[in-house]
Short mmCIF file of C-alpha atoms (C1' of nucleotides) in Angstrom, two decimals:
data_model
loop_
_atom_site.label_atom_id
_atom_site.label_comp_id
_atom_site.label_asym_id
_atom_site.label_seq_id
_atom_site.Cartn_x
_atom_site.Cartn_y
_atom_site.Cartn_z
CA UNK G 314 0.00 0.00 0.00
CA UNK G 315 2.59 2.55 -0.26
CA UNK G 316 2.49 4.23 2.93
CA UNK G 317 3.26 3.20 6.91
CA UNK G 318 0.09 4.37 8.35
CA UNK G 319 -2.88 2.23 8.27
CA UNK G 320 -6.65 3.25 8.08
CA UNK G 321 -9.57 0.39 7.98
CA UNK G 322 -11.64 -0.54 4.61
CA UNK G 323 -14.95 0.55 4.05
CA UNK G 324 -17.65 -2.42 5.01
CA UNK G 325 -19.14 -2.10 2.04
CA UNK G 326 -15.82 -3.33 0.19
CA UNK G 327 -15.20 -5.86 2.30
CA UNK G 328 -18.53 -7.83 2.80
CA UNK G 329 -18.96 -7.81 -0.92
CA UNK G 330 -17.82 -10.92 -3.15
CA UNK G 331 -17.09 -9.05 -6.10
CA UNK G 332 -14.44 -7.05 -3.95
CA UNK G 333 -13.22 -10.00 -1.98
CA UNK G 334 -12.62 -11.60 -5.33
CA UNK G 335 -10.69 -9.17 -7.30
CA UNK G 336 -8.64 -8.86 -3.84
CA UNK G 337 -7.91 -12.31 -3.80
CA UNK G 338 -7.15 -12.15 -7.46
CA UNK G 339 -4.79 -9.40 -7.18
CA UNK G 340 -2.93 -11.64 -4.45
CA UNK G 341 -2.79 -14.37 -6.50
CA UNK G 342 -1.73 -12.80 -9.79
CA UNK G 343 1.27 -10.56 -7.60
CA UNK G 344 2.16 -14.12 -6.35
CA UNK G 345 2.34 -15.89 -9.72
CA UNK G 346 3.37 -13.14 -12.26
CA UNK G 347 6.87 -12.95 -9.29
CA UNK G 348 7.23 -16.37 -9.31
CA UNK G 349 7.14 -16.57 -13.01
CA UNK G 350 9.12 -13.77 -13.71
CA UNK G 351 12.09 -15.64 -11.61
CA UNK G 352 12.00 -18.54 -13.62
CA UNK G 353 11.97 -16.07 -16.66
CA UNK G 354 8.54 -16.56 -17.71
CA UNK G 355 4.87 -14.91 -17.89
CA UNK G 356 2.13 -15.97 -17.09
CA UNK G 357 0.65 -16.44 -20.97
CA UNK G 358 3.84 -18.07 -21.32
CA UNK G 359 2.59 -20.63 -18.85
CA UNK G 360 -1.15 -20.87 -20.07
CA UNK G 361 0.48 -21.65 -23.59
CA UNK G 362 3.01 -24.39 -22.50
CA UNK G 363 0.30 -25.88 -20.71
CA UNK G 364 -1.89 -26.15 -23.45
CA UNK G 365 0.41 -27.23 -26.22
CA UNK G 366 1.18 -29.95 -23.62
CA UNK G 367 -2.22 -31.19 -23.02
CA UNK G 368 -3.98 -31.00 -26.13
CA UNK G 369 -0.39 -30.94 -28.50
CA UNK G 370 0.58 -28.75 -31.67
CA UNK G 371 -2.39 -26.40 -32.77
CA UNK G 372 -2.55 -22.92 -34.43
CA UNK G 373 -2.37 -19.93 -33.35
CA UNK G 374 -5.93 -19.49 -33.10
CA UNK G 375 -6.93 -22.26 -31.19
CA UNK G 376 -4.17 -21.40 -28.84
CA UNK G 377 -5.92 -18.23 -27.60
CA UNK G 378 -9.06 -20.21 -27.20
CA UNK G 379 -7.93 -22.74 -25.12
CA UNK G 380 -5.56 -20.51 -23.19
CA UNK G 381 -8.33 -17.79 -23.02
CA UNK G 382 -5.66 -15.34 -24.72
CA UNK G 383 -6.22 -12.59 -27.28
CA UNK G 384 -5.51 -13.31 -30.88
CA UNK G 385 -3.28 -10.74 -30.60
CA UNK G 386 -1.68 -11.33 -27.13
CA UNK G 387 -0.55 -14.68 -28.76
CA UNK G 388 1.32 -13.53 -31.49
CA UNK G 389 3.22 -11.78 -28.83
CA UNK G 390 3.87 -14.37 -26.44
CA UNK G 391 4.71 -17.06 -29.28
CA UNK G 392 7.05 -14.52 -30.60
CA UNK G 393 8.86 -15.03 -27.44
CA UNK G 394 8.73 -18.59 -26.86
CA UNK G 395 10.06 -18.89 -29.91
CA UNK G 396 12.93 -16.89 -29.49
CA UNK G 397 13.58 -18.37 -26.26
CA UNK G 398 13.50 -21.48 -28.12
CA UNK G 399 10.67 -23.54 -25.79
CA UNK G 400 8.04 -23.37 -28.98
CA UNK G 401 8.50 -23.96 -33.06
CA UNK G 402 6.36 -22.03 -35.19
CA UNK G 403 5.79 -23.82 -38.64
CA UNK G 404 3.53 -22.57 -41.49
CA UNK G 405 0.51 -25.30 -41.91
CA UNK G 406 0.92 -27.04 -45.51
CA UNK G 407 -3.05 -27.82 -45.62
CA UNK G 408 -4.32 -24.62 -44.56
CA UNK G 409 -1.61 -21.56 -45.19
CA UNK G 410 -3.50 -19.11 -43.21
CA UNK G 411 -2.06 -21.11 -40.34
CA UNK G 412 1.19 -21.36 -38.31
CA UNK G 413 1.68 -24.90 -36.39
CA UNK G 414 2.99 -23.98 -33.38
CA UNK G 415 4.19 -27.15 -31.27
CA UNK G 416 6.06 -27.12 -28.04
CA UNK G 417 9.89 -28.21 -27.81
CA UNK G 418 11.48 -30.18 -25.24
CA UNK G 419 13.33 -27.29 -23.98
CA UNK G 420 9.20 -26.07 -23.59
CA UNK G 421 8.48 -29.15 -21.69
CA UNK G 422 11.01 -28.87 -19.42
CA UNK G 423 10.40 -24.97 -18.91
CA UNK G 424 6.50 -26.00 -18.33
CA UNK G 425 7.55 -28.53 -15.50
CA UNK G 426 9.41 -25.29 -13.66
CA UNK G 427 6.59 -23.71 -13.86
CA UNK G 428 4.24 -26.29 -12.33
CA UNK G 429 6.89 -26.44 -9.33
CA UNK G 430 6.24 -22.57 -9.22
CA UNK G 431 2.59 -21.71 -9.50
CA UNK G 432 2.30 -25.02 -6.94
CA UNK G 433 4.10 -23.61 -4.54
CA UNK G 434 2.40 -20.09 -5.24
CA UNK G 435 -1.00 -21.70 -4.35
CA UNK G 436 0.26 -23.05 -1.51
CA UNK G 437 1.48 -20.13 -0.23
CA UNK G 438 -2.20 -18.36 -1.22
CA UNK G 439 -4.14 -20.64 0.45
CA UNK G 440 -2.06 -21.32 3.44
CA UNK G 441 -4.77 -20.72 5.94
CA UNK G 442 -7.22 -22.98 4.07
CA UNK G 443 -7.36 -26.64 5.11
CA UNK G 444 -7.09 -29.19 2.32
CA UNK G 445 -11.04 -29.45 2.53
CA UNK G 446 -11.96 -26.01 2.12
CA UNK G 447 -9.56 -25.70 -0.48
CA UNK G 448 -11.85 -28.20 -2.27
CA UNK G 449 -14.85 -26.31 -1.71
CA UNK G 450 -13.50 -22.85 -2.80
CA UNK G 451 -12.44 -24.42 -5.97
CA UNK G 452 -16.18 -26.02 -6.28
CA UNK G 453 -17.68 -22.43 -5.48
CA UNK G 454 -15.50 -20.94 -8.12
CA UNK G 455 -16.39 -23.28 -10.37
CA UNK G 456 -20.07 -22.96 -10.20
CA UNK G 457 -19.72 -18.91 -10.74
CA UNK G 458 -17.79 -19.84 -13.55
CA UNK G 459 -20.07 -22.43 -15.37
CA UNK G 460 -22.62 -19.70 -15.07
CA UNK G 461 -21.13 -17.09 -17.50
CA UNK G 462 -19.54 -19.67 -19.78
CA UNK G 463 -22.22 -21.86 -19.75
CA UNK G 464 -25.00 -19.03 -20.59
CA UNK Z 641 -14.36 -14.61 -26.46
CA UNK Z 642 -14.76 -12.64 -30.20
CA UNK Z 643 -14.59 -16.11 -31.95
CA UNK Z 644 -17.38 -18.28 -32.79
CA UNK Z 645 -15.87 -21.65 -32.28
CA UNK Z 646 -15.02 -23.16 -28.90
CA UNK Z 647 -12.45 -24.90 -27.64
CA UNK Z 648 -11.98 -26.63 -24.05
CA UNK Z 649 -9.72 -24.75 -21.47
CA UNK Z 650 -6.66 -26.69 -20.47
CA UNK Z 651 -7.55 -28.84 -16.79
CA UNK Z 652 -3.80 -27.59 -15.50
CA UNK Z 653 -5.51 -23.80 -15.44
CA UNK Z 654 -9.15 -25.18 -14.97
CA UNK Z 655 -8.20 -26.55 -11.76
CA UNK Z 656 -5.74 -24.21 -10.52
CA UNK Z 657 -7.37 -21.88 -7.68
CA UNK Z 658 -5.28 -19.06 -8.59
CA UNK Z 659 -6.46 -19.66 -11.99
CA UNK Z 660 -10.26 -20.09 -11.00
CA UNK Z 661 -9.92 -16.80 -8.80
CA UNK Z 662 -8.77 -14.25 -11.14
CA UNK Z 663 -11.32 -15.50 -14.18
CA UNK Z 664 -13.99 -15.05 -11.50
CA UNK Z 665 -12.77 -11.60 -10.65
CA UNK Z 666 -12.13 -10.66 -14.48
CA UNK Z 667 -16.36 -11.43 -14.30
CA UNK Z 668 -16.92 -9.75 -11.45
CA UNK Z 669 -15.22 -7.00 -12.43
CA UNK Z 670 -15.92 -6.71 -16.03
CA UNK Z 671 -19.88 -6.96 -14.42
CA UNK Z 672 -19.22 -3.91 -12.05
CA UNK Z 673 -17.44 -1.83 -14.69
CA UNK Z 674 -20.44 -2.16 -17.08
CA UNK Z 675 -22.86 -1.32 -14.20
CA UNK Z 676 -20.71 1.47 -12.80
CA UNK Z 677 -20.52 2.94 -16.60
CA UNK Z 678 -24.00 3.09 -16.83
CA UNK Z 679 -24.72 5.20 -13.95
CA UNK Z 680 -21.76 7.37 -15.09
CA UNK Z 681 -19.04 6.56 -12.49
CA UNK Z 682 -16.10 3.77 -12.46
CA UNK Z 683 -15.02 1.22 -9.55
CA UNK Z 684 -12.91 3.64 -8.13
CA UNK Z 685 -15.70 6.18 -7.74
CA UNK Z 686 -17.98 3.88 -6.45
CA UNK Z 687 -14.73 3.12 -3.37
CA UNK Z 688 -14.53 6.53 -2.84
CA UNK Z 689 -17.89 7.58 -2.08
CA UNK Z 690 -18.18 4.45 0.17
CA UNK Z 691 -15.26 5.46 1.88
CA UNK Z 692 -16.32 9.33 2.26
CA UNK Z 693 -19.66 7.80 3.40
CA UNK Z 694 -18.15 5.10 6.28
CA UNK Z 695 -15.65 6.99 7.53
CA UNK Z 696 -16.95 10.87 7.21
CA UNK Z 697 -14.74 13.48 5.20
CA UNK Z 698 -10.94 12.83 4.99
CA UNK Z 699 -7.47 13.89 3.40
CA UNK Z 700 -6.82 12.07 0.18
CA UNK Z 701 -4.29 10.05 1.49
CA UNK Z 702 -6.59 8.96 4.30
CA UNK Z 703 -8.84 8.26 1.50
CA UNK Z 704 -6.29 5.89 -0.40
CA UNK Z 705 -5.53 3.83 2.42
CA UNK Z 706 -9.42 3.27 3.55
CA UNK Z 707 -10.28 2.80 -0.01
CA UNK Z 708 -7.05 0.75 -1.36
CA UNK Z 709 -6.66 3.05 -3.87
CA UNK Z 710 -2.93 4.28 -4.56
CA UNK Z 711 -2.40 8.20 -4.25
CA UNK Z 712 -1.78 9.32 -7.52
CA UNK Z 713 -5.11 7.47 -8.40
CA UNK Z 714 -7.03 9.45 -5.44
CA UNK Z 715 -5.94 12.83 -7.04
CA UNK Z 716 -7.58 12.14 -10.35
CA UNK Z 717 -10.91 10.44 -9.03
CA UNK Z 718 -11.21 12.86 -7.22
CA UNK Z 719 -10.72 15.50 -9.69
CA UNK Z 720 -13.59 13.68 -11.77
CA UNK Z 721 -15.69 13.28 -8.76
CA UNK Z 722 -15.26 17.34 -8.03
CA UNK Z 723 -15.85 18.59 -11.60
CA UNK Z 724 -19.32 16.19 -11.31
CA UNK Z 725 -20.34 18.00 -7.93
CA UNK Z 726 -20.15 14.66 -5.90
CA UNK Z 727 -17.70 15.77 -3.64
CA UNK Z 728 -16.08 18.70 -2.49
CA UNK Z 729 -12.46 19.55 -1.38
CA UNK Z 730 -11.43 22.13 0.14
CA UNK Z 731 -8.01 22.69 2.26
CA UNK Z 732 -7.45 21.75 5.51
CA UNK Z 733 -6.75 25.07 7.95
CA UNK Z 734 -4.79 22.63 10.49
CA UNK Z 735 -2.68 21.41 8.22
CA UNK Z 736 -1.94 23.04 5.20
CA UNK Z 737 -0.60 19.99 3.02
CA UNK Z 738 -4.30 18.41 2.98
CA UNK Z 739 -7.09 19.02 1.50
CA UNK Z 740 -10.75 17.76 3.07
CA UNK Z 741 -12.17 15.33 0.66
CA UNK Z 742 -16.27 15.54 1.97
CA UNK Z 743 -19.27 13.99 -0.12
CA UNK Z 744 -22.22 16.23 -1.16
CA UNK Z 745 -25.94 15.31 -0.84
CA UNK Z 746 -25.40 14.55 -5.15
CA UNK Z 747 -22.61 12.34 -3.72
CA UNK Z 748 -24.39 10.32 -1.57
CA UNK Z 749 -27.42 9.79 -4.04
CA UNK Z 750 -25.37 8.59 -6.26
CA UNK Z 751 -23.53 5.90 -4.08
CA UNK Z 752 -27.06 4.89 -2.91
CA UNK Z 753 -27.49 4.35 -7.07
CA UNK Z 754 -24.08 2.66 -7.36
CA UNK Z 755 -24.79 0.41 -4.19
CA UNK Z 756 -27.46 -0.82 -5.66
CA UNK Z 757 -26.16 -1.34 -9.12
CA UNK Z 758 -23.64 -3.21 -7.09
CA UNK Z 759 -25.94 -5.12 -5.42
CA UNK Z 760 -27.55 -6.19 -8.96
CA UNK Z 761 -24.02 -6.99 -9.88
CA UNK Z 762 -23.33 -9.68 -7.08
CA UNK Z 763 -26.69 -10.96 -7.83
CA UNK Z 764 -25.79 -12.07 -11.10
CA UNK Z 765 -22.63 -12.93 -10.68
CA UNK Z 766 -23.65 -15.40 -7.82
CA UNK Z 767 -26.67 -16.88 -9.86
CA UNK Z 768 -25.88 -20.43 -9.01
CA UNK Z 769 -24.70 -20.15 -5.34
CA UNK Z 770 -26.96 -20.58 -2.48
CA UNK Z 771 -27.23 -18.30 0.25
CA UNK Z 772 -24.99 -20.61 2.36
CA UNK Z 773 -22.74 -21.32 -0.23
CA UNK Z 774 -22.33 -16.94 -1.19
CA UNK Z 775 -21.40 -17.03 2.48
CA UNK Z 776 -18.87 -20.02 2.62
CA UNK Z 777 -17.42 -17.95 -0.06
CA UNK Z 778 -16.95 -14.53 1.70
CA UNK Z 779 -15.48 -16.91 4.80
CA UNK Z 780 -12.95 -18.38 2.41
CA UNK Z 781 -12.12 -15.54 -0.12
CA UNK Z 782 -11.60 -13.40 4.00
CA UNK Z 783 -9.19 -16.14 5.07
CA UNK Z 784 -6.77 -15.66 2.25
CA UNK Z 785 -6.86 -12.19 2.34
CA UNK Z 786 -6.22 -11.93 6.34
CA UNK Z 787 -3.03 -14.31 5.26
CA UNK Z 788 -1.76 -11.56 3.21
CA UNK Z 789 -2.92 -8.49 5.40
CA UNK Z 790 -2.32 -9.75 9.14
CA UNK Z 791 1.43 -11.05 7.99
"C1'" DC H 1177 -18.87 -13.65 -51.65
"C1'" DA H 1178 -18.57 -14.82 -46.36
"C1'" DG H 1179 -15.54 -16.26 -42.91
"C1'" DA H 1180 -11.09 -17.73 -40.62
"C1'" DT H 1181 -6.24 -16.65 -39.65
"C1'" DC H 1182 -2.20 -13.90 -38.51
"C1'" DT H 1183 -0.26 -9.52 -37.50
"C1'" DC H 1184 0.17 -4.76 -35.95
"C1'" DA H 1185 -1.21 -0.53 -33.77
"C1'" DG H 1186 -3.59 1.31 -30.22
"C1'" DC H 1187 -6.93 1.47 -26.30
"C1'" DT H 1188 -8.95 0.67 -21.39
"C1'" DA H 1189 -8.69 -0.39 -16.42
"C1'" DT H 1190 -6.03 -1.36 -12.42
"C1'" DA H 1191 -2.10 -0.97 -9.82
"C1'" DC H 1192 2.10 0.89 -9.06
"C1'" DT H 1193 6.78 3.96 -9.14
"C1'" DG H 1194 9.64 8.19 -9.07
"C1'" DA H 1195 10.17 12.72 -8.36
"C1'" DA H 1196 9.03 17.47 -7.37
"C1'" DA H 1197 6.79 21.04 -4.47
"C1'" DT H 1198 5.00 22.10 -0.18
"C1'" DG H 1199 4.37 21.90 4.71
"C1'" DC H 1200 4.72 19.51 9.47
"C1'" DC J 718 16.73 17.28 9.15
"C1'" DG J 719 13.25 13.37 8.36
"C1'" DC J 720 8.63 12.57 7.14
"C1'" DA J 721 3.80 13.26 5.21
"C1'" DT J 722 0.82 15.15 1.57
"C1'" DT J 723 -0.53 16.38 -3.01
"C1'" DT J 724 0.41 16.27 -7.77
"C1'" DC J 725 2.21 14.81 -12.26
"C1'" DA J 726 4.49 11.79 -15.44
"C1'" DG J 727 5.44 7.41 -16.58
"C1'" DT J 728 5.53 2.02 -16.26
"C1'" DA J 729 3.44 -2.76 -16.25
"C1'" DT J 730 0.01 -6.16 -16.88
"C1'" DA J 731 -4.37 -7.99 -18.45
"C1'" DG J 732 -7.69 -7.93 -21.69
"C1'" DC J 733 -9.60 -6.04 -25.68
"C1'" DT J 734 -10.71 -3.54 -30.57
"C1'" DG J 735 -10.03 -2.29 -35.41
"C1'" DA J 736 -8.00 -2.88 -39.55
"C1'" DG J 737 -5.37 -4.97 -43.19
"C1'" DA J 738 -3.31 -8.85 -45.70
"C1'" DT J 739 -3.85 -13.53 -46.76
"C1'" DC J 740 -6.16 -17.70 -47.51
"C1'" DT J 741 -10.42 -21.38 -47.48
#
DNA sequence: CAGATCTCAGCTATACTGAAATGC
DNA sequence: CGCATTTCAGTATAGCTGAGATCT
């Protein structure tokens, strides 16, 4: 916060979900963008290693959806994998709008660092949460979710 | 997602609480934005006025700390939230470095209008949680933060 | 033609940093 | 002097938009 002194919240911010959650949020994204900036990383770096790992080499396009990037913030962060050599970029011979882009072992290795990290990030979020309510705050979450993606 | 098709999210971010937590906040606050812009204010605004109205009128850096908003941010909200008559600020006779922040009667109807647009906001974004589960929720997303805050 | 893909330039919101001017 | 307050200018990240070139 900036400054020595401390004042109370407002009640209003603090009994309300939406506030708790972009608090919470803020936590966790200080938490994992450090963590993943000492392994020399971002965090879209991460969300695209992990999903050229689980579903393998796909375009561009499909990257963002299944990493819930921007279009555009992927041609950014593959331009960086690339250079850092943890992704290959090749143009797609049956469709030439595409690029393939398919993660290298260097990738896969650079993806397993970053598990290590963003584990021990969570634990260190949720260190006051027992093992049980961890459970149900990733069920609550859930649910919210499955309401806006699901209509 | 500004694409038609759909692809499935990757399960190492779908179950990551970190993960879950900010996408739920990106909803909660892309939902409080849209509802704050249509009454004519911002989040920020809305934390302001809340504060103003909790705590009674304040210096601006009083005002940051209740409201978690960083200092340079207080001068221009509340700038915005002068030129629009909702508060007034005026300097501070005992000490000439601060000026009083206070809210104005237009002020305070309008937080009553952004508390409820707020209120709206929750509503939706908590569709599919039960009252019990909306407060297992605030108990959790309260734990991690104390983590953070108390040390 | 419509529609998908890749790329670039630029925008918003939120949070933060550094420094200067002023006053305690 | 150290420290707090207000202000301005600038940075960083996350997500997003618009437009153009290319291709199905």
């Amino acid at each position: 916060m900036g400054t020595t002194a401390k004042d109370a919240a407002a009640s209003r911010l603090t009994g309300a979900p939406s506030w708790l959650l972009t608090q919470a949020a803020l936590h966790a994204s200080q938490l994992a963008s450090e963590g993943f900036a000492n392994a020399g990383a971002r965090g879209d770096h991460y969300r695209l290693l992990a999903v050229l790992a689980e579903f393998g080499p796909a375009s561009q396009a499909a990257l963002g959806r299944r990493s819930c990037l921007d279009r555009s913030d992927v041609v950014a962060a593959v331009n960086e994998l690339e250079a850092g050599g943890l992704v290959e970029r090749t143009p797609d011979s049956s469709d030439r709008r595409r690029n393939v882009v398919t993660i290298t072992t260097a990738g896969a290795r650079q993806l397993q660092r970053l598990d290590e990290v963003l584990f021990g990030v969570q634990d260190e979020l949720l260190a006051r949460l027992s093992a049980h309510e961890r459970g149900e705050l990733v069920r609550l979450l859930t649910r919210i979710l499955d309401r806006h993606e699901g209509g």
